[in-house]
CSV table of C-alpha atoms in Angstrom, one decimal:
chain,number,residue,atom,x,y,z
Q,72,MET,CA,126.2,162.0,-129.4
Q,73,GLY,CA,125.6,159.0,-127.3
Q,74,TYR,CA,127.4,155.7,-128.0
Q,75,PHE,CA,127.9,152.2,-126.6
Q,76,LEU,CA,131.4,151.1,-125.6
Q,77,ALA,CA,132.1,147.4,-125.8
Q,78,ILE,CA,135.2,145.8,-124.4
Q,79,ASP,CA,136.2,142.6,-126.0
Q,80,MET,CA,138.8,140.7,-124.0
Q,81,GLY,CA,140.3,138.2,-126.5
Q,82,THR,CA,143.4,136.1,-126.4
Q,83,THR,CA,145.4,138.0,-128.9
Q,84,SER,CA,144.3,141.5,-127.8
Q,85,VAL,CA,141.9,143.6,-125.7
Q,86,LYS,CA,139.7,145.8,-127.9
Q,87,ALA,CA,137.4,148.7,-127.2
Q,88,VAL,CA,134.8,149.3,-129.9
Q,89,ALA,CA,132.5,152.3,-129.9
Q,90,PHE,CA,129.1,151.9,-131.6
Q,91,SER,CA,126.6,154.6,-132.5
Q,92,GLY,CA,122.9,154.1,-132.0
Q,93,SER,CA,122.7,152.8,-135.5
Q,94,ALA,CA,125.4,150.2,-134.7
Q,95,GLU,CA,128.0,152.0,-136.8
Q,96,MET,CA,131.5,151.5,-135.5
Q,97,LEU,CA,132.7,155.0,-134.5
Q,98,TYR,CA,136.2,154.1,-133.3
Q,99,ARG,CA,138.2,151.0,-132.3
Q,100,TYR,CA,141.3,150.8,-130.1
Q,101,SER,CA,143.3,147.6,-129.2
Q,102,VAL,CA,146.1,146.5,-127.0
Q,103,ASN,CA,148.0,143.4,-127.9
Q,104,ASN,CA,148.3,140.7,-125.2
Q,105,THR,CA,151.3,138.6,-124.3
Q,106,THR,CA,150.8,134.9,-123.8
Q,107,LEU,CA,153.4,133.3,-121.6
Q,108,GLN,CA,154.5,129.8,-122.2
Q,109,PRO,CA,156.9,128.9,-119.3
Q,110,GLN,CA,156.7,125.2,-120.1
Q,111,ALA,CA,155.6,123.0,-122.9
Q,112,GLY,CA,151.8,122.9,-122.9
Q,113,TYR,CA,151.4,126.0,-120.8
Q,114,ALA,CA,149.6,129.1,-121.9
Q,115,GLU,CA,149.1,132.0,-119.4
Q,116,GLN,CA,148.4,135.7,-119.3
Q,117,GLU,CA,149.1,138.1,-116.4
Q,118,PRO,CA,145.8,139.3,-115.0
Q,119,TYR,CA,146.9,142.8,-114.0
Q,120,THR,CA,148.4,143.4,-117.4
Q,121,ILE,CA,145.0,142.6,-118.9
Q,122,LEU,CA,143.3,144.9,-116.5
Q,123,LEU,CA,145.7,147.7,-117.5
Q,124,ALA,CA,144.9,147.0,-121.2
Q,125,VAL,CA,141.2,147.3,-120.5
Q,126,ILE,CA,141.7,150.6,-118.7
Q,127,GLU,CA,143.9,151.9,-121.5
Q,128,CYS,CA,141.2,151.0,-124.1
Q,129,ILE,CA,138.5,152.8,-122.1
Q,130,ASN,CA,140.7,155.9,-121.7
Q,131,SER,CA,141.8,155.9,-125.3
Q,132,VAL,CA,138.3,155.6,-126.9
Q,133,THR,CA,136.7,158.1,-124.6
Q,134,ALA,CA,139.5,160.6,-125.2
Q,135,TYR,CA,139.2,160.2,-128.9
Q,136,LEU,CA,135.4,160.7,-128.9
Q,137,GLN,CA,135.7,163.4,-126.2
Q,138,GLN,CA,132.8,162.2,-124.1
Q,139,PRO,CA,131.9,159.2,-121.9
Q,140,PRO,CA,129.8,156.4,-123.3
Q,141,MET,CA,126.2,155.7,-122.3
Q,142,CYS,CA,127.4,152.4,-120.9
Q,143,ILE,CA,130.3,149.9,-121.1
Q,144,SER,CA,129.7,146.2,-121.8
Q,145,PHE,CA,132.0,143.3,-121.8
Q,146,SER,CA,132.8,140.3,-123.9
Q,147,ALA,CA,135.6,137.8,-123.0
Q,148,ALA,CA,137.3,134.6,-124.0
Q,149,LEU,CA,136.1,131.4,-122.2
Q,150,HIS,CA,137.7,128.7,-120.0
Q,151,GLY,CA,140.4,130.8,-118.3
Q,152,LEU,CA,141.2,130.2,-114.6
Q,153,ILE,CA,142.8,132.4,-112.0
Q,154,VAL,CA,143.3,131.5,-108.3
Q,155,MET,CA,142.6,134.4,-105.9
Q,156,ASP,CA,143.5,134.7,-102.2
Q,157,ALA,CA,141.3,135.9,-99.4
Q,158,ASP,CA,142.7,139.5,-99.8
Q,159,GLY,CA,141.7,139.7,-103.5
Q,160,ASN,CA,145.2,139.1,-104.9
Q,161,ALA,CA,145.9,136.8,-107.8
Q,162,LEU,CA,148.0,133.8,-106.8
Q,163,THR,CA,148.4,132.6,-110.4
Q,164,ASN,CA,148.4,134.0,-113.9
Q,165,CYS,CA,145.3,133.2,-115.9
Q,166,ILE,CA,145.5,129.7,-117.3
Q,167,LEU,CA,144.1,130.0,-120.8
Q,168,TRP,CA,141.8,127.9,-122.9
Q,169,ASN,CA,144.7,126.6,-125.0
Q,170,ASP,CA,146.7,125.4,-122.0
Q,171,THR,CA,147.0,121.6,-122.0
Q,172,ARG,CA,148.7,120.9,-118.7
Q,173,ALA,CA,145.5,119.3,-117.4
Q,174,ASN,CA,145.3,116.6,-120.1
Q,175,ALA,CA,146.0,113.8,-117.6
Q,176,GLU,CA,143.2,115.0,-115.4
Q,177,ALA,CA,140.8,115.0,-118.3
Q,178,LYS,CA,141.9,111.4,-119.2
Q,179,GLU,CA,141.2,110.4,-115.6
Q,180,LEU,CA,137.7,111.7,-115.7
Q,181,TYR,CA,137.0,109.5,-118.7
Q,182,GLN,CA,138.6,106.5,-117.1
Q,183,ASN,CA,136.6,106.8,-113.9
Q,184,LYS,CA,133.4,107.3,-115.9
Q,185,SER,CA,132.8,110.8,-114.6
Q,186,ALA,CA,133.1,112.6,-117.9
Q,187,ALA,CA,129.7,111.6,-119.1
Q,188,GLU,CA,128.1,113.0,-115.9
Q,189,PHE,CA,129.9,116.3,-116.2
Q,190,TYR,CA,128.8,116.6,-119.8
Q,191,THR,CA,125.2,115.6,-119.2
Q,192,ILE,CA,124.8,118.2,-116.4
Q,193,THR,CA,126.8,121.1,-117.9
Q,194,GLY,CA,126.9,120.7,-121.7
Q,195,VAL,CA,130.7,121.1,-121.6
Q,196,PRO,CA,132.8,118.3,-123.0
Q,197,VAL,CA,135.6,117.2,-120.6
Q,198,HIS,CA,138.9,118.4,-121.9
Q,199,ALA,CA,142.2,120.0,-120.7
Q,200,MET,CA,140.7,123.4,-121.7
Q,201,THR,CA,138.0,123.3,-119.0
Q,202,PRO,CA,138.4,125.0,-115.6
Q,203,VAL,CA,137.2,121.7,-114.1
Q,204,CYS,CA,140.4,119.9,-115.2
Q,205,LYS,CA,142.6,122.9,-114.3
Q,206,ILE,CA,141.2,122.9,-110.8
Q,207,LEU,CA,141.9,119.1,-110.5
Q,208,TRP,CA,145.4,119.8,-111.8
Q,209,LEU,CA,146.0,122.4,-109.2
Q,210,GLN,CA,144.7,120.1,-106.5
Q,211,LYS,CA,147.1,117.4,-107.5
Q,212,ASN,CA,150.2,119.4,-108.5
Q,213,GLU,CA,150.0,122.6,-106.4
Q,214,PRO,CA,148.2,121.4,-103.2
Q,215,LYS,CA,149.5,124.4,-101.1
Q,216,LEU,CA,148.2,126.8,-103.7
Q,217,PHE,CA,145.0,125.0,-104.0
Q,218,ASN,CA,144.4,125.2,-100.2
Q,219,LYS,CA,145.0,129.0,-100.3
Q,220,ALA,CA,142.4,129.5,-103.0
Q,221,ALA,CA,139.6,131.8,-101.8
Q,222,LYS,CA,138.2,132.1,-105.4
Q,223,PHE,CA,138.5,130.4,-108.8
Q,224,ILE,CA,137.7,133.0,-111.4
Q,225,SER,CA,138.1,134.0,-115.1
Q,226,LEU,CA,139.8,137.1,-116.5
Q,227,LYS,CA,136.6,139.0,-116.9
Q,228,GLU,CA,135.7,138.3,-113.2
Q,229,TYR,CA,139.1,139.6,-112.3
Q,230,VAL,CA,138.6,142.8,-114.2
Q,231,PHE,CA,135.1,143.2,-112.8
Q,232,PHE,CA,136.4,142.6,-109.2
Q,233,ALA,CA,139.0,145.3,-109.8
Q,234,LEU,CA,136.4,147.7,-111.0
Q,235,THR,CA,133.5,146.9,-108.7
Q,236,GLN,CA,134.9,145.0,-105.8
Q,237,GLN,CA,132.3,142.2,-106.5
Q,238,TYR,CA,132.9,138.6,-107.6
Q,239,VAL,CA,130.3,138.1,-110.3
Q,240,ILE,CA,130.1,135.9,-113.4
Q,241,ASP,CA,127.6,136.1,-116.2
Q,242,THR,CA,125.6,133.0,-117.1
Q,243,SER,CA,127.3,132.8,-120.5
Q,244,ILE,CA,130.8,132.4,-119.1
Q,245,ALA,CA,129.6,130.4,-116.1
Q,246,THR,CA,128.0,127.7,-118.4
Q,247,ALA,CA,131.4,127.3,-120.0
Q,248,MET,CA,133.1,126.5,-116.7
Q,249,GLY,CA,132.0,122.9,-116.7
Q,250,LEU,CA,130.5,123.3,-113.2
Q,251,CYS,CA,127.2,125.0,-114.0
Q,252,ASN,CA,123.9,123.1,-114.5
Q,253,ILE,CA,122.9,124.0,-118.1
Q,254,GLN,CA,119.2,123.6,-117.3
Q,255,LYS,CA,119.1,125.5,-114.0
Q,256,LEU,CA,121.9,128.0,-114.7
Q,257,GLN,CA,123.2,127.4,-111.2
Q,258,TRP,CA,126.4,125.9,-109.8
Q,259,GLU,CA,126.0,122.1,-109.5
Q,260,THR,CA,126.8,121.0,-105.9
Q,261,ASN,CA,127.5,117.4,-106.8
Q,262,LEU,CA,130.2,118.4,-109.3
Q,263,LEU,CA,131.7,120.9,-106.8
Q,264,ASN,CA,132.0,118.1,-104.3
Q,265,LYS,CA,133.9,116.0,-106.8
Q,266,LEU,CA,136.4,118.8,-107.1
Q,267,LYS,CA,136.5,119.4,-103.3
Q,268,ILE,CA,135.5,123.1,-103.6
Q,269,SER,CA,132.6,125.1,-102.4
Q,270,GLU,CA,130.1,127.4,-104.1
Q,271,GLN,CA,131.7,130.2,-102.0
Q,272,GLN,CA,134.9,129.7,-104.0
Q,273,LEU,CA,133.1,130.7,-107.2
Q,274,SER,CA,131.5,134.0,-108.2
Q,275,THR,CA,127.8,134.8,-108.0
Q,276,ILE,CA,126.1,134.0,-111.3
Q,277,VAL,CA,124.2,136.9,-112.8
Q,278,ALA,CA,122.3,137.5,-116.1
Q,279,PRO,CA,124.3,139.1,-119.0
Q,280,GLU,CA,122.1,142.2,-118.8
Q,281,THR,CA,123.0,142.8,-115.1
Q,282,VAL,CA,124.2,146.4,-114.5
Q,283,PHE,CA,127.0,147.4,-112.0
Q,284,TYR,CA,128.8,150.6,-111.1
Q,285,GLY,CA,132.4,150.9,-110.2
Q,286,ASN,CA,135.5,153.0,-109.9
Q,287,HIS,CA,139.2,152.9,-110.3
Q,288,THR,CA,142.1,155.3,-109.6
Q,289,LEU,CA,143.3,155.0,-113.2
Q,290,LEU,CA,140.0,155.9,-114.7
Q,291,PRO,CA,138.3,159.4,-114.9
Q,292,ASN,CA,135.7,160.6,-112.4
Q,293,TRP,CA,132.9,160.1,-114.9
Q,294,PHE,CA,133.5,156.4,-114.9
Q,295,ALA,CA,131.6,156.0,-111.6
Q,296,GLN,CA,128.4,157.2,-113.2
Q,297,VAL,CA,128.5,154.9,-116.2
Q,298,PRO,CA,126.6,151.6,-116.2
Q,299,LEU,CA,128.8,148.6,-116.5
Q,300,VAL,CA,126.9,145.7,-118.2
Q,301,ILE,CA,128.5,142.4,-117.5
Q,302,GLY,CA,127.8,140.9,-120.9
Q,303,GLY,CA,128.9,137.4,-121.8
Q,304,GLY,CA,131.4,135.1,-123.5
Q,305,ASP,CA,132.9,136.1,-126.8
Q,306,GLY,CA,131.7,133.1,-128.8
Q,307,PRO,CA,128.0,133.3,-127.8
Q,308,LEU,CA,128.0,137.1,-128.2
Q,309,ALA,CA,129.4,136.7,-131.7
Q,310,ASN,CA,126.3,134.8,-132.7
Q,311,LEU,CA,124.2,137.7,-131.4
Q,312,GLY,CA,126.3,140.3,-133.1
Q,313,MET,CA,126.1,138.5,-136.4
Q,314,GLY,CA,122.4,138.1,-136.2
Q,315,VAL,CA,122.6,134.3,-136.2
Q,316,SER,CA,119.3,133.2,-134.8
Q,317,ALA,CA,117.5,130.9,-137.3
Q,318,PRO,CA,117.8,127.1,-137.3
Q,319,ASP,CA,119.5,127.1,-140.7
Q,320,GLN,CA,122.2,129.6,-139.8
Q,321,ILE,CA,125.7,128.9,-138.5
Q,322,ALA,CA,128.3,131.4,-137.2
Q,323,VAL,CA,131.9,130.7,-138.0
Q,324,THR,CA,134.5,132.8,-136.3
Q,325,ILE,CA,138.2,132.5,-136.7
Q,326,GLY,CA,140.6,134.6,-134.6
Q,327,THR,CA,143.4,133.1,-132.5
Q,328,SER,CA,141.1,130.0,-132.3
Q,329,ALA,CA,138.2,128.9,-134.5
Q,330,ALA,CA,134.6,128.0,-133.9
Q,331,ALA,CA,131.3,127.1,-135.5
Q,332,ARG,CA,128.1,127.7,-133.5
Q,333,ARG,CA,124.3,127.6,-133.9
Q,334,THR,CA,121.8,129.5,-131.8
Q,335,ILE,CA,119.0,127.5,-130.2
Q,336,HIS,CA,116.3,128.3,-127.6
Q,337,GLN,CA,116.7,125.4,-125.2
Q,338,PRO,CA,119.7,123.4,-124.1
Q,339,LEU,CA,120.7,120.6,-126.5
Q,340,LEU,CA,123.4,118.0,-125.9
Q,341,ASN,CA,125.2,115.8,-128.4
Q,342,ALA,CA,124.8,112.0,-128.0
Q,343,SER,CA,128.6,111.5,-128.2
Q,344,ALA,CA,129.5,114.7,-126.4
Q,345,GLN,CA,131.1,116.2,-129.5
Q,346,THR,CA,129.6,119.7,-129.1
Q,347,PHE,CA,129.3,122.2,-126.3
Q,348,CYS,CA,126.1,124.0,-125.2
Q,349,TYR,CA,126.5,127.4,-123.5
Q,350,PHE,CA,124.0,130.1,-122.4
Q,351,LEU,CA,123.8,133.2,-124.5
Q,352,CYS,CA,121.2,135.6,-123.1
Q,353,GLN,CA,117.5,135.7,-122.3
Q,354,GLN,CA,116.1,132.4,-123.7
Q,355,SER,CA,118.9,131.7,-126.1
Q,356,TYR,CA,121.8,129.2,-126.0
Q,357,VAL,CA,124.5,128.3,-128.5
Q,358,ILE,CA,125.7,124.8,-129.5
Q,359,GLY,CA,129.0,124.3,-131.3
Q,360,GLY,CA,132.6,123.3,-131.3
Q,361,ALA,CA,135.7,125.4,-130.8
Q,362,SER,CA,139.1,124.6,-132.3
Q,363,ASN,CA,142.5,125.5,-130.7
Q,364,ASN,CA,143.9,126.2,-134.1
Q,365,GLY,CA,142.7,129.2,-136.0
Q,366,ALA,CA,144.7,132.2,-137.3
Q,367,SER,CA,147.3,131.3,-134.7
Q,368,VAL,CA,148.6,128.7,-137.1
Q,369,ILE,CA,149.0,131.3,-139.8
Q,370,GLN,CA,150.8,133.5,-137.3
Q,371,TRP,CA,153.1,130.7,-136.3
Q,372,PHE,CA,154.0,129.9,-139.9
Q,373,LYS,CA,154.7,133.6,-140.7
Q,374,ASN,CA,156.7,134.4,-137.6
Q,375,GLU,CA,158.5,131.2,-136.7
Q,376,ILE,CA,159.0,129.4,-140.1
Q,377,LEU,CA,159.0,132.2,-142.7
Q,378,LYS,CA,160.4,134.8,-140.3
Q,379,THR,CA,159.1,137.5,-142.6
Q,380,ASN,CA,157.7,141.0,-142.2
Q,381,ASN,CA,155.5,140.5,-145.3
Q,382,SER,CA,151.9,141.3,-144.6
Q,383,TYR,CA,149.2,138.6,-144.2
Q,384,GLU,CA,147.4,140.1,-147.2
Q,385,ASN,CA,150.4,139.7,-149.4
Q,386,LEU,CA,151.0,136.2,-148.3
Q,387,PHE,CA,147.4,135.3,-149.0
Q,388,ASN,CA,147.5,137.0,-152.4
Q,389,GLU,CA,150.4,134.7,-153.4
Q,390,THR,CA,148.0,131.7,-153.0
Q,391,VAL,CA,145.3,132.8,-155.4
Q,392,ASN,CA,146.6,131.0,-158.5
Q,393,ILE,CA,147.1,127.7,-156.7
Q,394,GLU,CA,144.4,125.1,-157.3
Q,395,PRO,CA,142.3,123.8,-154.4
Q,396,GLY,CA,144.2,121.1,-152.6
Q,397,SER,CA,147.6,122.9,-152.9
Q,398,ASN,CA,149.0,120.5,-155.4
Q,399,GLY,CA,148.6,117.5,-153.1
Q,400,LEU,CA,149.9,119.2,-149.9
Q,401,LEU,CA,147.6,118.8,-146.9
Q,402,VAL,CA,148.1,120.4,-143.4
Q,403,LEU,CA,146.9,119.1,-140.1
Q,404,PRO,CA,146.8,122.4,-138.2
Q,405,PHE,CA,147.0,121.0,-134.7
Q,406,ILE,CA,150.0,123.0,-133.4
Q,407,ALA,CA,148.2,123.5,-130.0
Q,408,GLY,CA,146.6,120.2,-129.5
Q,409,GLU,CA,142.9,120.2,-130.3
Q,410,ARG,CA,139.4,120.6,-128.9
Q,411,ALA,CA,136.7,120.1,-131.4
Q,412,PRO,CA,136.4,118.1,-133.5
Q,413,LEU,CA,139.2,115.7,-132.3
Q,414,TRP,CA,139.0,116.3,-128.5
Q,415,ASN,CA,142.6,115.3,-128.4
Q,416,ALA,CA,144.9,117.5,-126.4
Q,417,GLU,CA,147.9,115.5,-127.6
Q,418,ALA,CA,147.2,116.0,-131.3
Q,419,THR,CA,150.1,117.5,-133.2
Q,420,ALA,CA,150.4,119.3,-136.6
Q,421,ALA,CA,151.7,117.8,-139.8
Q,422,PHE,CA,152.5,118.7,-143.4
Q,423,VAL,CA,151.4,115.7,-145.4
Q,424,GLY,CA,152.5,115.2,-149.0
Q,425,LEU,CA,155.3,117.9,-149.0
Q,426,THR,CA,157.6,117.7,-152.0
Q,427,ARG,CA,160.3,119.8,-153.6
Q,428,GLN,CA,157.7,121.2,-156.0
Q,429,HIS,CA,155.9,122.9,-153.2
Q,430,THR,CA,156.6,126.6,-152.6
Q,431,GLN,CA,156.0,129.0,-149.7
Q,432,ALA,CA,152.6,129.9,-151.3
Q,433,HIS,CA,151.6,126.2,-151.4
Q,434,CYS,CA,152.4,125.9,-147.7
Q,435,MET,CA,150.4,129.0,-146.9
Q,436,LYS,CA,147.4,127.9,-148.9
Q,437,ALA,CA,147.5,124.4,-147.4
Q,438,ILE,CA,147.5,125.9,-143.9
Q,439,MET,CA,144.5,128.1,-144.7
Q,440,GLU,CA,142.8,125.0,-146.1
Q,441,GLY,CA,143.7,122.9,-143.1
Q,442,VAL,CA,142.2,125.4,-140.6
Q,443,LEU,CA,139.0,125.5,-142.7
Q,444,LEU,CA,138.8,121.7,-143.1
Q,445,ASN,CA,138.9,121.4,-139.4
Q,446,VAL,CA,136.1,124.0,-139.1
Q,447,TYR,CA,134.1,122.0,-141.7
Q,448,ALA,CA,134.4,118.9,-139.5
Q,449,ILE,CA,132.8,120.9,-136.7
Q,450,ILE,CA,130.1,122.2,-138.9
Q,451,LYS,CA,129.2,118.7,-139.9
Q,452,GLN,CA,128.6,117.9,-136.2
Q,453,LEU,CA,126.1,120.8,-136.2
Q,454,VAL,CA,124.0,120.1,-139.3
Q,455,ALA,CA,121.3,117.5,-139.5
Q,456,ASN,CA,121.4,114.8,-142.1
Q,457,ASP,CA,118.7,116.5,-144.1
Q,458,LYS,CA,118.3,118.7,-147.2
Q,459,THR,CA,118.3,122.0,-145.3
Q,460,GLU,CA,120.3,124.7,-147.0
Q,461,TYR,CA,122.5,126.1,-144.3
Q,462,THR,CA,124.0,129.6,-144.4
Q,463,LEU,CA,127.3,130.5,-142.7
Q,464,PHE,CA,128.0,133.9,-141.1
Q,465,ALA,CA,131.7,134.8,-141.0
Q,466,GLY,CA,133.3,136.8,-138.2
Q,467,GLY,CA,136.7,137.3,-136.5
Q,468,GLY,CA,139.9,138.4,-138.1
Q,469,PHE,CA,139.8,135.9,-141.0
Q,470,ALA,CA,136.7,137.7,-142.3
Q,471,GLU,CA,138.9,140.5,-143.4
Q,472,SER,CA,140.4,138.3,-146.0
Q,473,THR,CA,138.2,137.8,-149.1
Q,474,ILE,CA,140.4,134.9,-150.2
Q,475,TRP,CA,139.9,133.0,-147.0
Q,476,VAL,CA,136.2,133.6,-146.8
Q,477,GLN,CA,135.7,132.5,-150.3
Q,478,MET,CA,137.7,129.4,-149.5
Q,479,LEU,CA,135.2,128.7,-146.6
Q,480,ALA,CA,132.3,128.9,-149.1
Q,481,ASP,CA,134.0,126.6,-151.6
Q,482,ILE,CA,135.0,123.9,-149.0
Q,483,THR,CA,131.5,123.8,-147.3
Q,484,ASN,CA,129.5,124.5,-150.5
Q,485,MET,CA,127.5,126.9,-148.4
Q,486,LYS,CA,126.7,130.6,-148.9
Q,487,VAL,CA,128.7,132.8,-146.5
Q,488,ILE,CA,127.4,136.1,-145.3
Q,489,LEU,CA,129.8,138.7,-144.1
Q,490,PRO,CA,128.0,141.0,-141.6
Q,491,ASN,CA,128.6,144.8,-141.4
Q,492,THR,CA,131.3,144.5,-138.8
Q,493,ILE,CA,133.8,141.8,-138.1
Q,494,GLU,CA,133.7,142.9,-134.4
Q,495,SER,CA,130.7,140.7,-133.8
Q,496,SER,CA,131.5,139.8,-130.2
Q,497,ALA,CA,131.8,143.5,-129.3
Q,498,LEU,CA,128.6,144.2,-131.2
Q,499,GLY,CA,126.9,141.4,-129.3
Q,500,ALA,CA,128.0,142.9,-126.0
Q,501,ALA,CA,126.6,146.3,-127.1
Q,502,ILE,CA,123.2,144.7,-128.0
Q,503,VAL,CA,123.0,143.1,-124.5
Q,504,ALA,CA,123.9,146.5,-123.0
Q,505,ALA,CA,121.2,148.4,-125.0
Q,506,LYS,CA,118.6,146.0,-123.5
Q,507,ALA,CA,120.1,146.4,-120.1
Q,508,ILE,CA,119.8,150.2,-120.0
Q,509,ASN,CA,116.7,150.4,-122.1
Q,510,ALA,CA,118.4,152.3,-124.9
Q,511,GLN,CA,117.9,152.0,-128.7
Q,512,LEU,CA,120.5,150.2,-130.8
Q,513,ASP,CA,119.4,149.6,-134.4
Q,514,VAL,CA,121.4,146.9,-136.0
Q,515,ASN,CA,121.1,146.6,-139.8
Q,516,LEU,CA,121.4,143.0,-140.7
Q,517,ASN,CA,120.6,143.5,-144.4
Q,518,ASN,CA,123.6,145.5,-145.6
Q,519,THR,CA,125.9,142.5,-145.9
Q,520,THR,CA,128.4,140.9,-148.3
Q,521,ILE,CA,127.5,137.5,-149.7
Q,522,TYR,CA,130.0,134.9,-150.9
Q,523,THR,CA,128.6,132.0,-153.0
Q,524,PRO,CA,130.5,128.7,-153.5
Q,525,HIS,CA,132.2,127.9,-156.8
Q,526,SER,CA,131.0,124.4,-157.8
Q,527,SER,CA,134.2,123.5,-159.5
Q,528,SER,CA,136.3,124.4,-156.5
Q,529,HIS,CA,133.9,122.5,-154.2
Q,530,GLN,CA,134.3,119.3,-156.2
Q,531,LEU,CA,138.0,119.5,-155.8
Q,532,TYR,CA,137.7,120.2,-152.1
Q,533,GLN,CA,135.5,117.2,-151.7
Q,534,GLU,CA,138.4,115.0,-152.7
Q,535,VAL,CA,140.6,116.9,-150.3
Q,536,TRP,CA,138.1,116.5,-147.5
Q,537,MET,CA,138.0,112.7,-148.1
Q,538,LYS,CA,141.8,112.6,-148.0
Q,539,TYR,CA,141.8,114.7,-144.8
Q,540,GLN,CA,139.4,112.3,-143.1
Q,541,ARG,CA,141.4,109.3,-144.1
Q,542,ILE,CA,144.6,110.7,-142.7
Q,543,LEU,CA,143.0,111.6,-139.4
Q,544,THR,CA,141.7,108.0,-139.1
Q,545,GLN,CA,145.0,106.5,-140.1
Q,546,LEU,CA,146.9,108.5,-137.6
Q,547,GLU,CA,144.3,107.7,-134.9
Q,548,LEU,CA,143.9,111.4,-134.0
Q,549,ILE,CA,140.2,111.4,-133.4
Q,550,LYS,CA,139.2,110.5,-129.8
Q,551,LYS,CA,135.6,110.0,-129.1
Q,552,PRO,CA,134.8,111.7,-125.8
Q,553,LEU,CA,132.2,109.1,-124.6
């Protein structure tokens, strides 16, 4: 039995998912990641620990299935940055997408009128999340470290270097760096000069379908014979895995973070730089917006405020009899600053309208609503002002909750399709791998679950949406990038 093995290197965990030739999930194994926060605004992960998690996942899945895969493909989170020395050693942890230490550098790019140039060339809005701003932060705050930098790379590049001894980056992750020309899919020399770095300090850009071979002392001998397909970024690959390809389709994924994305077939920029544009594969791109605050807000509330061992399912079930709007309680979910739709790294969270009548269940429902209202704001940036009937496709951990998915349908008044697997990024990586090795992977996009909006709930949520918008405006949280 041949199978495809996809490694999905997310923020919360590293997962290995095995798919059959009919795209059936045969086995899934995951290792939880630890995010370090040594200072306020910092979010880091140790690269070698992530590498060991990848190796553990490969060994565990192949041991369970008792045979090597036909190939191994990779999906990974975007915007991470690691500094490497000339001997191939990591000089830093990976600075993650939700690290906001470079907020001052982002502000400076807007003040000196460089932000528009960066966005126009790369399709990446300037924000503390971007490797561009992180490199500028290192230059200013860690000059000795900056001067030692032989390479600036992401976590997937680190893993690939450990496995193949080559510094390579796929076009999907490269276009999210903020230094790659979105039209040419090449490093942009003018922008590199602004950062005082050279192209030699970045990895070689390759197509997502590119095949490599590698080895590692902690992996079995068969590993050297298995094609390693570099794959892409987790968000873009999720669109592929969900089957989101038509103009009236939007992917919504909520894991640690949250995002809404459309698939397009040529680069497209937003007039006010509110959306990103990244490469997917072949002739496909994605446009969209990503929020810092997804299920991580639920996790924070459960662990830090409730301090309960109660399951998420039970906590969600407690909310089902509460009317939309949580009895006047509204949550701004910005516990980690914000990317889209605010583009405000200094944004903070708030419970608005909290009274003695509100219970734990009210608070939980208001948080779930707050995360989705923020996603709804991103969706509104993606849809044209026409009468097109858009359909949403749900992926990520939130898609395991029927309550939360139905809430998405009710808030947006859009039909929500739940694909066969919530592991859409991993499936996207497997689809790329099948093309790379000329193997057959039959993905059935018809056997899906459909959620339709409840009109009465949507009417109530429209009032909540208007209130949400008013509060954002009153608190002056929305910062227009350009």
